[in-house]
Amino acid sequence: MSPRPLFALISLILIAGACLLILLTVLAGAVDANPVNKIYFLEAATSGISGAPPVSRWTLWNVCDIAPTGLNMCPGVRAAFPLDPPRNFGTDQGVPPTFLGTKKFFYLTRFMFAFVFISLFFAVSALFLGIFALCSRIGSYLSSLTCSVALFFQTLTACLMTAAYVIGRNNFIGNQQTASLGRYAFGFMWAAMACLFLATALLCLAGVTSKKSDKTYSKKTGGKSFFGRKKSTRDRGSFIDSESQRRVVKDEFS
């Protein structure tokens, strides 16, 4: 029996988990509901910045205040919201000097926003294609190809996220402002990447093992087809040669 269905099923579970983790992170800041209002990328003390809340949390959509319950309290949603304190708060006063005069964080977080949605799209596509991987070797390969694309963009997302927000946290700390990373957002993004990596490997393995199982089955059945008939080992050329020999023998006796 081919192990393909088992590998495909485990891959489907991993891909579904990755989609869920990415979706929870994407919804943070856009939906005011538990548990997504606990998710953020960076938290920093911004009481010294004019017009900023005492403590700010950055998501993909906005910069949020903290409610008395400790949850995010976010204003209006804005797509591709960057980590750029001077732009976010409309002032340079109290902003760490390392954020001034640079657009590095702006572009890192903007590209991250685009890549996370591309990753989510291909991950969902791989999830649906993975259903065919349960019963088809071609389905395994197609699903692994789609999953590998999702893995590529999710890896880019995780790397850009880490670069932007870790350096951003260090900038706040270097300016004597407390700051910390959001453990849920970082954990979800890297865990989603790991799930996609394992799913891609398992789907490729499902396709390879399925091919080997087909060859093994063919050897055990002695080259018989599904209906029990043995495949012909004589080609058309050998048939023509035997007919020619019969005619020669017939001519000799005639």
Coordinates of N, CA and C in Angstrom, one line a residue:
M1 N 0.8 -1.2 0.0 CA 0.0 0.0 0.0 C 0.9 1.2 0.0
S2 N 0.5 2.2 -0.8 CA 1.3 3.4 -0.9 C 1.1 4.3 0.3
P3 N 2.2 4.9 0.8 CA 2.0 5.8 2.0 C 1.6 7.2 1.6
R4 N 1.3 7.4 0.3 CA 0.9 8.7 -0.2 C -0.3 9.3 0.5
P5 N -1.4 8.6 0.7 CA -2.5 9.2 1.4 C -2.2 9.7 2.8
L6 N -1.3 9.0 3.5 CA -1.0 9.4 4.9 C -0.1 10.7 4.8
F7 N 0.9 10.7 3.9 CA 1.7 11.9 3.8 C 0.8 13.1 3.3
A8 N -0.1 12.9 2.4 CA -0.9 14.0 1.9 C -1.8 14.5 3.1
L9 N -2.4 13.6 3.9 CA -3.2 14.0 5.0 C -2.5 14.9 6.0
I10 N -1.3 14.4 6.4 CA -0.5 15.2 7.3 C -0.1 16.6 6.7
S11 N 0.2 16.6 5.4 CA 0.5 17.9 4.7 C -0.7 18.8 4.7
L12 N -1.9 18.3 4.5 CA -3.1 19.1 4.6 C -3.3 19.7 5.9
I13 N -3.1 18.9 7.0 CA -3.2 19.5 8.3 C -2.2 20.6 8.6
L14 N -1.0 20.4 8.1 CA 0.1 21.4 8.3 C -0.2 22.7 7.5
I15 N -0.7 22.5 6.3 CA -1.1 23.7 5.4 C -2.2 24.5 6.1
A16 N -3.2 23.7 6.5 CA -4.4 24.3 7.2 C -3.9 25.1 8.4
G17 N -3.0 24.5 9.2 CA -2.5 25.2 10.4 C -1.7 26.5 10.0
A18 N -0.9 26.4 8.9 CA -0.2 27.6 8.4 C -1.2 28.7 8.0
C19 N -2.2 28.3 7.3 CA -3.2 29.3 6.8 C -3.9 30.0 8.0
L20 N -4.2 29.2 9.1 CA -4.9 29.8 10.3 C -3.9 30.7 11.0
L21 N -2.7 30.4 11.1 CA -1.7 31.3 11.8 C -1.5 32.6 11.0
I22 N -1.4 32.5 9.7 CA -1.2 33.7 8.9 C -2.5 34.6 9.0
L23 N -3.6 33.9 8.9 CA -4.9 34.7 8.9 C -5.1 35.4 10.3
L24 N -4.7 34.7 11.4 CA -4.9 35.4 12.7 C -4.0 36.6 12.8
T25 N -2.8 36.5 12.2 CA -1.8 37.7 12.2 C -2.3 38.8 11.3
V26 N -2.9 38.4 10.2 CA -3.4 39.4 9.3 C -4.6 40.2 9.8
L27 N -5.4 39.5 10.6 CA -6.6 40.1 11.1 C -6.4 41.0 12.3
A28 N -5.2 40.8 12.9 CA -4.8 41.7 14.1 C -4.8 43.2 13.7
G29 N -5.5 44.0 14.4 CA -5.6 45.4 14.1 C -6.8 45.8 13.2
A30 N -7.3 44.8 12.5 CA -8.4 45.0 11.6 C -9.7 44.6 12.2
V31 N -9.7 43.6 13.1 CA -10.9 43.0 13.8 C -10.7 43.2 15.3
D32 N -11.7 43.8 15.9 CA -11.6 44.0 17.4 C -12.3 42.8 18.0
A33 N -11.6 41.7 18.1 CA -12.2 40.5 18.7 C -11.1 39.6 19.3
N34 N -11.4 38.8 20.2 CA -10.5 37.9 20.8 C -10.3 36.7 19.9
P35 N -9.2 36.1 19.6 CA -7.9 36.5 20.2 C -7.0 37.4 19.4
V36 N -7.5 37.9 18.3 CA -6.6 38.7 17.4 C -6.3 40.0 18.0
N37 N -7.0 40.5 19.0 CA -6.7 41.8 19.5 C -5.6 41.7 20.6
K38 N -5.0 40.5 20.7 CA -3.8 40.3 21.5 C -2.5 40.3 20.6
I39 N -2.7 40.3 19.3 CA -1.5 40.1 18.4 C -1.0 41.5 17.9
Y40 N 0.3 41.6 18.0 CA 0.9 42.8 17.4 C 2.4 42.5 17.2
F41 N 3.1 43.3 16.4 CA 4.5 43.1 16.1 C 5.5 43.7 17.0
L42 N 5.1 45.0 17.4 CA 6.0 45.7 18.3 C 5.2 46.6 19.2
E43 N 5.7 46.6 20.5 CA 5.1 47.4 21.5 C 6.3 48.3 22.0
A44 N 6.0 49.6 22.1 CA 7.0 50.6 22.6 C 6.4 51.7 23.4
A45 N 7.1 52.2 24.4 CA 6.7 53.3 25.2 C 6.8 54.6 24.3
T46 N 5.7 55.3 24.1 CA 5.8 56.5 23.2 C 5.2 57.7 23.9
S47 N 5.2 57.7 25.2 CA 4.6 58.8 25.9 C 5.4 60.1 25.7
G48 N 6.7 60.0 25.3 CA 7.4 61.2 25.0 C 7.2 61.8 23.6
I49 N 6.5 61.1 22.8 CA 6.2 61.5 21.4 C 4.9 62.3 21.4
S50 N 4.9 63.5 20.9 CA 3.8 64.4 20.8 C 2.6 63.7 20.0
G51 N 1.5 63.6 20.6 CA 0.3 63.1 19.9 C 0.2 61.6 19.9
A52 N 1.1 60.9 20.5 CA 1.1 59.4 20.6 C 0.6 58.9 21.9
P53 N 0.0 57.7 21.9 CA -0.5 57.2 23.2 C 0.7 56.8 24.1
P54 N 0.5 56.6 25.4 CA 1.6 56.2 26.3 C 2.4 55.0 25.8
V55 N 1.6 54.0 25.4 CA 2.3 52.8 24.8 C 1.6 52.5 23.5
S56 N 2.4 52.2 22.5 CA 1.9 52.0 21.1 C 2.2 50.6 20.7
R57 N 1.3 50.0 19.9 CA 1.5 48.6 19.4 C 1.3 48.7 17.8
W58 N 2.2 48.2 17.1 CA 2.1 48.2 15.6 C 1.5 46.9 15.1
T59 N 0.6 47.0 14.2 CA 0.1 45.8 13.4 C 0.2 46.1 11.9
L60 N -0.3 45.2 11.1 CA -0.3 45.4 9.7 C -1.2 46.6 9.2
W61 N -2.1 47.0 10.1 CA -3.1 48.0 9.6 C -3.1 49.3 10.3
N62 N -2.5 49.4 11.5 CA -2.5 50.6 12.3 C -1.5 50.5 13.5
V63 N -1.5 51.6 14.2 CA -0.7 51.7 15.5 C -1.8 51.8 16.5
C64 N -1.8 50.9 17.5 CA -2.9 50.8 18.5 C -2.5 51.3 19.9
D65 N -3.4 51.8 20.6 CA -3.3 52.0 22.0 C -3.6 50.7 22.8
I66 N -3.4 50.7 24.1 CA -3.7 49.5 24.9 C -4.9 49.8 25.8
A67 N -5.9 49.0 25.8 CA -7.0 49.1 26.6 C -6.7 48.7 28.1
P68 N -7.5 49.1 29.1 CA -7.2 48.7 30.5 C -7.1 47.1 30.6
T69 N -7.8 46.4 29.7 CA -7.7 44.9 29.8 C -6.4 44.4 29.2
G70 N -5.6 45.2 28.6 CA -4.3 44.8 28.0 C -4.4 44.4 26.6
L71 N -5.6 44.6 26.0 CA -5.9 44.2 24.6 C -5.6 45.4 23.7
N72 N -5.5 45.2 22.4 CA -5.3 46.3 21.4 C -6.5 47.1 21.3
M73 N -6.3 48.4 21.3 CA -7.4 49.3 21.0 C -7.0 50.2 19.8
C74 N -7.5 49.7 18.7 CA -7.0 50.2 17.4 C -8.0 51.2 16.7
P75 N -7.4 52.3 16.1 CA -8.3 53.2 15.4 C -8.6 52.6 14.0
G76 N -8.9 53.5 13.0 CA -9.3 53.1 11.7 C -8.2 52.2 11.0
V77 N -8.7 51.4 10.1 CA -7.8 50.5 9.4 C -7.2 51.2 8.2
R78 N -5.9 50.9 8.0 CA -5.2 51.5 6.8 C -4.3 50.4 6.2
A79 N -4.5 50.1 5.0 CA -3.7 49.0 4.4 C -2.2 49.3 4.3
A80 N -1.4 48.3 4.6 CA 0.1 48.4 4.5 C 0.6 49.5 5.4
F81 N 0.1 49.5 6.6 CA 0.5 50.5 7.6 C 2.0 50.3 8.0
P82 N 2.9 51.3 7.8 CA 4.3 51.0 7.9 C 4.8 51.3 9.4
L83 N 5.9 50.7 9.7 CA 6.6 51.1 10.9 C 7.5 52.3 10.6
D84 N 6.9 53.5 10.9 CA 7.6 54.7 10.6 C 7.1 55.8 11.5
P85 N 7.6 55.8 12.8 CA 7.1 56.7 13.8 C 6.9 58.2 13.4
P86 N 7.8 58.8 12.7 CA 7.6 60.2 12.2 C 6.3 60.3 11.4
R87 N 6.1 59.4 10.5 CA 4.9 59.4 9.6 C 3.7 59.0 10.4
N88 N 3.9 58.0 11.3 CA 2.7 57.4 12.1 C 2.1 58.5 13.0
F89 N 3.0 59.3 13.6 CA 2.5 60.3 14.6 C 2.5 61.7 14.1
G90 N 3.0 61.9 12.9 CA 3.1 63.2 12.3 C 4.0 64.2 13.0
T91 N 5.0 63.7 13.7 CA 6.0 64.6 14.4 C 7.3 63.9 14.5
D92 N 8.4 64.7 14.7 CA 9.7 64.2 14.9 C 10.1 64.3 16.4
Q93 N 9.3 65.0 17.2 CA 9.6 65.2 18.6 C 9.4 64.0 19.4
G94 N 10.5 63.6 20.1 CA 10.5 62.4 20.9 C 10.7 61.1 20.2
V95 N 10.8 61.2 18.9 CA 11.0 60.0 18.1 C 12.5 59.6 18.1
P96 N 12.9 58.4 18.3 CA 14.3 58.0 18.3 C 15.0 58.5 17.0
P97 N 16.2 59.1 17.1 CA 16.9 59.7 16.0 C 17.1 58.7 14.8
T98 N 17.3 57.4 15.2 CA 17.6 56.4 14.2 C 16.4 56.2 13.2
F99 N 15.2 56.7 13.6 CA 14.0 56.6 12.7 C 14.0 57.8 11.7
L100 N 14.7 58.8 12.0 CA 14.6 60.0 11.2 C 15.5 59.9 9.9
G101 N 15.0 60.5 8.8 CA 15.8 60.6 7.6 C 16.1 59.3 6.9
T102 N 15.3 58.3 7.2 CA 15.4 57.0 6.5 C 14.0 56.4 6.1
K103 N 14.0 55.7 5.0 CA 12.8 55.0 4.6 C 12.9 53.5 4.7
K104 N 13.9 53.1 5.4 CA 14.2 51.6 5.4 C 13.1 50.9 6.0
F105 N 12.6 51.3 7.2 CA 11.5 50.6 7.9 C 10.2 50.8 7.1
F106 N 10.0 51.8 6.4 CA 8.8 52.0 5.6 C 8.7 51.0 4.5
Y107 N 9.8 50.8 3.8 CA 9.8 49.8 2.7 C 9.8 48.4 3.2
L108 N 10.5 48.1 4.3 CA 10.5 46.7 4.8 C 9.1 46.3 5.2
T109 N 8.4 47.1 5.9 CA 7.1 46.7 6.3 C 6.0 46.8 5.2
R110 N 6.2 47.7 4.2 CA 5.3 47.7 3.1 C 5.4 46.4 2.2
F111 N 6.7 46.0 2.0 CA 6.9 44.8 1.2 C 6.4 43.6 2.0
M112 N 6.6 43.6 3.3 CA 6.1 42.5 4.2 C 4.6 42.4 4.0
F113 N 3.9 43.5 4.0 CA 2.4 43.4 3.9 C 2.0 42.7 2.6
A114 N 2.7 43.1 1.5 CA 2.3 42.5 0.2 C 2.6 41.0 0.2
F115 N 3.8 40.6 0.7 CA 4.2 39.2 0.6 C 3.4 38.3 1.5
V116 N 2.9 38.8 2.6 CA 2.1 37.9 3.5 C 0.8 37.6 2.8
F117 N 0.2 38.4 2.0 CA -1.0 38.1 1.3 C -0.8 37.2 0.1
I118 N 0.4 37.3 -0.5 CA 0.7 36.4 -1.6 C 0.9 35.0 -1.0
S119 N 1.6 34.9 0.1 CA 1.8 33.7 0.8 C 0.5 33.0 1.2
L120 N -0.4 33.8 1.7 CA -1.7 33.3 2.2 C -2.5 32.8 1.0
F121 N -2.5 33.5 -0.2 CA -3.2 33.0 -1.4 C -2.7 31.7 -1.8
F122 N -1.4 31.5 -1.9 CA -0.8 30.2 -2.4 C -1.0 29.1 -1.4
A123 N -1.0 29.5 -0.1 CA -1.2 28.5 0.9 C -2.6 27.9 0.8
V124 N -3.6 28.8 0.6 CA -5.0 28.3 0.5 C -5.1 27.5 -0.8
S125 N -4.5 27.9 -1.9 CA -4.5 27.1 -3.1 C -3.9 25.8 -2.9
A126 N -2.8 25.7 -2.2 CA -2.2 24.4 -1.9 C -3.1 23.5 -1.1
L127 N -3.9 24.2 -0.2 CA -4.8 23.4 0.7 C -5.9 22.7 -0.2
F128 N -6.4 23.4 -1.2 CA -7.4 22.8 -2.0 C -6.8 21.7 -3.0
L129 N -5.6 22.1 -3.5 CA -5.0 21.1 -4.4 C -4.5 19.8 -3.6
G130 N -4.3 20.0 -2.3 CA -3.8 18.9 -1.5 C -4.9 17.8 -1.4
I131 N -6.2 18.2 -1.6 CA -7.2 17.1 -1.6 C -7.0 16.1 -2.7
F132 N -6.5 16.6 -3.9 CA -6.2 15.7 -5.0 C -5.0 14.8 -4.7
A133 N -4.1 15.3 -3.8 CA -2.9 14.6 -3.5 C -3.2 13.3 -2.7
L134 N -4.4 13.2 -2.1 CA -4.8 12.0 -1.4 C -5.0 10.8 -2.3
C135 N -5.3 11.1 -3.6 CA -5.6 10.0 -4.5 C -4.8 10.1 -5.8
S136 N -3.9 11.0 -5.9 CA -3.2 11.2 -7.2 C -1.7 11.6 -7.0
R137 N -0.8 11.0 -7.7 CA 0.6 11.4 -7.6 C 0.8 12.8 -8.2
I138 N 0.1 13.1 -9.3 CA 0.2 14.4 -10.0 C -0.4 15.5 -9.0
G139 N -1.4 15.1 -8.3 CA -2.0 16.0 -7.3 C -0.9 16.4 -6.2
S140 N -0.1 15.4 -5.8 CA 0.9 15.6 -4.8 C 2.0 16.6 -5.3
Y141 N 2.4 16.4 -6.6 CA 3.4 17.3 -7.2 C 2.8 18.7 -7.4
L142 N 1.6 18.8 -7.9 CA 1.0 20.2 -8.0 C 0.8 20.9 -6.7
S143 N 0.4 20.2 -5.7 CA 0.2 20.8 -4.4 C 1.6 21.2 -3.8
S144 N 2.6 20.3 -4.0 CA 3.9 20.7 -3.5 C 4.5 21.9 -4.2
L145 N 4.2 22.0 -5.5 CA 4.7 23.2 -6.2 C 4.0 24.5 -5.6
T146 N 2.7 24.4 -5.5 CA 2.0 25.6 -4.9 C 2.4 25.9 -3.5
C147 N 2.6 24.9 -2.7 CA 3.0 25.0 -1.3 C 4.4 25.6 -1.3
S148 N 5.3 25.2 -2.2 CA 6.7 25.8 -2.2 C 6.7 27.3 -2.5
V149 N 5.7 27.7 -3.4 CA 5.6 29.2 -3.6 C 5.2 29.9 -2.4
A150 N 4.2 29.3 -1.7 CA 3.7 29.9 -0.4 C 4.8 30.0 0.6
L151 N 5.6 28.9 0.6 CA 6.8 28.9 1.5 C 7.8 30.0 1.2
F152 N 8.0 30.2 -0.1 CA 9.0 31.2 -0.5 C 8.6 32.6 0.0
F153 N 7.3 32.9 -0.2 CA 6.8 34.3 0.2 C 6.7 34.4 1.7
Q154 N 6.3 33.3 2.3 CA 6.2 33.3 3.8 C 7.6 33.5 4.4
T155 N 8.6 32.9 3.8 CA 10.0 33.1 4.4 C 10.4 34.5 4.2
L156 N 10.1 35.1 3.0 CA 10.4 36.5 2.8 C 9.7 37.4 3.9
T157 N 8.4 37.1 4.1 CA 7.6 37.8 5.1 C 8.2 37.8 6.5
A158 N 8.6 36.5 6.9 CA 9.1 36.4 8.2 C 10.5 37.1 8.4
C159 N 11.3 37.0 7.3 CA 12.6 37.7 7.4 C 12.5 39.2 7.4
L160 N 11.6 39.8 6.6 CA 11.4 41.2 6.6 C 10.8 41.7 7.9
M161 N 9.8 40.9 8.4 CA 9.2 41.2 9.7 C 10.3 41.3 10.8
T162 N 11.2 40.3 10.8 CA 12.2 40.2 11.9 C 13.2 41.4 11.7
A163 N 13.6 41.6 10.5 CA 14.5 42.7 10.3 C 14.0 44.1 10.7
A164 N 12.7 44.3 10.3 CA 12.1 45.7 10.6 C 11.8 45.9 12.0
Y165 N 11.2 44.9 12.7 CA 10.7 45.1 14.0 C 11.8 44.9 15.1
V166 N 12.7 44.0 14.8 CA 13.8 43.8 15.8 C 14.7 45.1 15.8
I167 N 15.0 45.6 14.6 CA 15.8 46.8 14.6 C 15.0 48.0 15.2
G168 N 13.7 48.0 14.9 CA 12.9 49.1 15.4 C 12.8 49.0 17.0
R169 N 12.7 47.8 17.5 CA 12.7 47.7 19.0 C 14.1 48.2 19.5
N170 N 15.2 47.8 18.9 CA 16.5 48.3 19.3 C 16.6 49.8 19.3
N171 N 16.0 50.4 18.3 CA 16.0 51.9 18.2 C 15.3 52.5 19.4
F172 N 14.2 52.0 19.7 CA 13.5 52.5 20.9 C 14.3 52.3 22.2
I173 N 14.8 51.1 22.3 CA 15.6 50.9 23.6 C 16.8 51.7 23.6
G174 N 17.5 52.0 22.5 CA 18.6 52.8 22.4 C 18.3 54.3 22.8
N175 N 17.0 54.7 22.7 CA 16.6 56.0 23.0 C 16.0 56.1 24.4
Q176 N 16.3 55.1 25.2 CA 15.8 55.0 26.6 C 14.3 54.9 26.6
Q177 N 13.7 54.2 25.7 CA 12.3 53.9 25.7 C 12.1 52.4 25.7
T178 N 11.2 51.9 26.6 CA 11.0 50.4 26.7 C 10.3 50.0 25.4
A179 N 10.7 48.8 25.0 CA 10.1 48.2 23.8 C 10.2 46.7 23.8
S180 N 9.3 46.0 23.2 CA 9.3 44.6 23.1 C 8.6 44.1 21.9
L181 N 9.0 42.9 21.5 CA 8.3 42.3 20.3 C 7.1 41.5 20.7
G182 N 6.1 41.5 19.7 CA 4.9 40.7 19.9 C 5.2 39.2 19.8
R183 N 5.1 38.5 20.9 CA 5.4 37.1 20.8 C 4.5 36.3 19.9
Y184 N 3.2 36.6 19.9 CA 2.2 35.9 19.1 C 2.5 36.1 17.6
A185 N 2.7 37.3 17.2 CA 2.9 37.6 15.8 C 4.1 36.9 15.3
F186 N 5.2 37.1 16.1 CA 6.5 36.4 15.6 C 6.4 34.9 15.6
G187 N 5.8 34.4 16.7 CA 5.6 33.0 16.8 C 4.7 32.4 15.7
F188 N 3.6 33.1 15.4 CA 2.7 32.6 14.3 C 3.4 32.7 12.9
M189 N 4.1 33.7 12.7 CA 4.7 33.9 11.3 C 5.8 32.8 11.1
W190 N 6.7 32.6 12.1 CA 7.7 31.6 11.9 C 7.2 30.2 11.9
A191 N 6.2 30.0 12.8 CA 5.5 28.6 12.8 C 4.8 28.3 11.5
A192 N 4.2 29.3 10.9 CA 3.6 29.1 9.6 C 4.6 28.7 8.5
M193 N 5.8 29.4 8.6 CA 6.8 29.0 7.7 C 7.3 27.6 7.9
A194 N 7.4 27.2 9.1 CA 7.8 25.8 9.4 C 6.8 24.8 8.9
C195 N 5.5 25.1 9.1 CA 4.5 24.2 8.7 C 4.5 24.1 7.1
L196 N 4.7 25.1 6.4 CA 4.7 25.1 5.0 C 6.0 24.3 4.5
F197 N 7.1 24.5 5.2 CA 8.3 23.7 4.8 C 8.0 22.2 5.0
L198 N 7.5 21.8 6.1 CA 7.2 20.4 6.3 C 6.2 19.8 5.3
A199 N 5.2 20.6 5.1 CA 4.1 20.2 4.1 C 4.7 20.0 2.7
T200 N 5.6 20.9 2.3 CA 6.2 20.8 1.0 C 7.0 19.6 0.9
A201 N 7.8 19.3 1.9 CA 8.7 18.1 1.9 C 7.8 16.8 1.9
L202 N 6.7 16.8 2.6 CA 5.9 15.6 2.7 C 5.1 15.4 1.4
L203 N 4.7 16.5 0.7 CA 4.0 16.3 -0.5 C 5.0 15.8 -1.6
C204 N 6.2 16.3 -1.6 CA 7.2 15.7 -2.6 C 7.4 14.3 -2.3
L205 N 7.6 13.9 -1.0 CA 7.8 12.5 -0.6 C 6.6 11.7 -1.0
A206 N 5.4 12.2 -0.9 CA 4.2 11.4 -1.3 C 4.2 11.1 -2.8
G207 N 4.7 12.1 -3.6 CA 4.7 11.8 -5.0 C 5.8 10.8 -5.4
V208 N 7.0 10.9 -4.7 CA 8.1 9.9 -5.0 C 7.7 8.5 -4.6
T209 N 7.2 8.4 -3.3 CA 6.9 7.1 -2.8 C 5.8 6.4 -3.6
S210 N 4.8 7.2 -4.1 CA 3.7 6.7 -4.9 C 4.3 6.1 -6.2
K211 N 5.3 6.8 -6.8 CA 5.8 6.2 -8.1 C 6.6 4.9 -7.8
K212 N 7.3 4.8 -6.7 CA 8.0 3.6 -6.4 C 7.0 2.5 -6.1
S213 N 5.9 2.8 -5.4 CA 4.9 1.8 -5.1 C 4.3 1.2 -6.4
D214 N 4.1 2.1 -7.4 CA 3.5 1.6 -8.6 C 4.5 0.7 -9.3
K215 N 5.8 1.0 -9.3 CA 6.8 0.1 -9.9 C 6.8 -1.3 -9.2
T216 N 6.7 -1.2 -7.8 CA 6.8 -2.5 -7.1 C 5.6 -3.3 -7.3
Y217 N 4.4 -2.7 -7.5 CA 3.2 -3.4 -7.8 C 3.3 -4.1 -9.1
S218 N 3.9 -3.4 -10.1 CA 4.0 -3.9 -11.5 C 4.9 -5.2 -11.5
K219 N 6.0 -5.1 -10.7 CA 6.9 -6.3 -10.6 C 6.2 -7.5 -9.9
K220 N 5.4 -7.2 -8.9 CA 4.8 -8.3 -8.2 C 3.7 -9.0 -9.0
T221 N 3.0 -8.2 -9.8 CA 2.0 -8.8 -10.7 C 2.5 -9.4 -12.0
G222 N 3.8 -9.3 -12.2 CA 4.4 -9.9 -13.4 C 4.1 -9.1 -14.7
G223 N 3.8 -7.8 -14.5 CA 3.5 -7.0 -15.7 C 2.1 -7.1 -16.1
K224 N 1.2 -7.7 -15.2 CA -0.2 -7.8 -15.6 C -0.9 -6.4 -15.4
S225 N -1.9 -6.3 -16.1 CA -2.7 -5.0 -16.0 C -3.7 -5.2 -14.9
F226 N -4.5 -4.1 -14.7 CA -5.5 -4.1 -13.6 C -6.5 -5.2 -13.7
F227 N -6.8 -5.7 -14.9 CA -7.8 -6.7 -15.1 C -7.2 -8.1 -15.2
G228 N -5.9 -8.2 -14.9 CA -5.3 -9.5 -14.8 C -4.7 -10.0 -16.1
R229 N -4.8 -9.3 -17.2 CA -4.2 -9.7 -18.5 C -2.7 -9.3 -18.5
K230 N -1.9 -10.2 -18.9 CA -0.5 -9.9 -19.0 C -0.2 -9.1 -20.2
K231 N 0.7 -8.1 -20.0 CA 1.0 -7.2 -21.1 C 1.8 -7.9 -22.1
S232 N 1.6 -7.6 -23.4 CA 2.3 -8.3 -24.5 C 3.7 -7.8 -24.5
T233 N 4.7 -8.7 -24.6 CA 6.1 -8.4 -24.7 C 6.6 -8.4 -26.1
R234 N 5.7 -8.8 -27.1 CA 6.1 -8.8 -28.5 C 5.7 -7.6 -29.2
D235 N 6.6 -7.0 -29.9 CA 6.3 -5.8 -30.6 C 5.8 -6.1 -32.0
R236 N 5.5 -5.1 -32.7 CA 5.0 -5.3 -34.1 C 6.0 -5.9 -35.0
G237 N 7.3 -5.5 -34.8 CA 8.3 -6.0 -35.6 C 8.5 -7.5 -35.5
S238 N 8.4 -8.0 -34.3 CA 8.6 -9.5 -34.1 C 7.4 -10.2 -34.8
F239 N 6.2 -9.6 -34.8 CA 5.0 -10.3 -35.4 C 5.2 -10.4 -36.9
I240 N 5.7 -9.3 -37.5 CA 6.0 -9.3 -38.9 C 7.0 -10.3 -39.3
D241 N 8.1 -10.4 -38.5 CA 9.1 -11.4 -38.8 C 8.6 -12.8 -38.8
S242 N 7.8 -13.2 -37.8 CA 7.2 -14.5 -37.7 C 6.3 -14.8 -38.8
E243 N 5.5 -13.9 -39.3 CA 4.7 -14.1 -40.5 C 5.5 -14.3 -41.7
S244 N 6.6 -13.6 -41.9 CA 7.5 -13.8 -43.0 C 8.1 -15.2 -43.0
Q245 N 8.5 -15.7 -41.8 CA 9.1 -17.1 -41.7 C 8.0 -18.1 -42.1
R246 N 6.8 -17.9 -41.7 CA 5.7 -18.9 -42.1 C 5.5 -18.9 -43.6
R247 N 5.6 -17.8 -44.2 CA 5.4 -17.8 -45.7 C 6.5 -18.5 -46.4
V248 N 7.8 -18.4 -45.9 CA 8.9 -19.0 -46.5 C 8.7 -20.5 -46.4
V249 N 8.3 -21.0 -45.2 CA 8.1 -22.4 -45.0 C 7.0 -23.0 -45.9
K250 N 6.0 -22.2 -46.1 CA 4.8 -22.6 -46.9 C 5.3 -22.7 -48.4
D251 N 6.1 -21.8 -48.9 CA 6.6 -21.8 -50.2 C 7.4 -23.0 -50.5
E252 N 8.2 -23.4 -49.6 CA 9.1 -24.6 -49.7 C 8.3 -25.9 -49.9
F253 N 7.2 -26.0 -49.2 CA 6.4 -27.2 -49.3 C 5.4 -27.2 -50.4
S254 N 5.3 -26.0 -51.0 CA 4.3 -25.9 -52.1 C 4.9 -26.3 -53.5

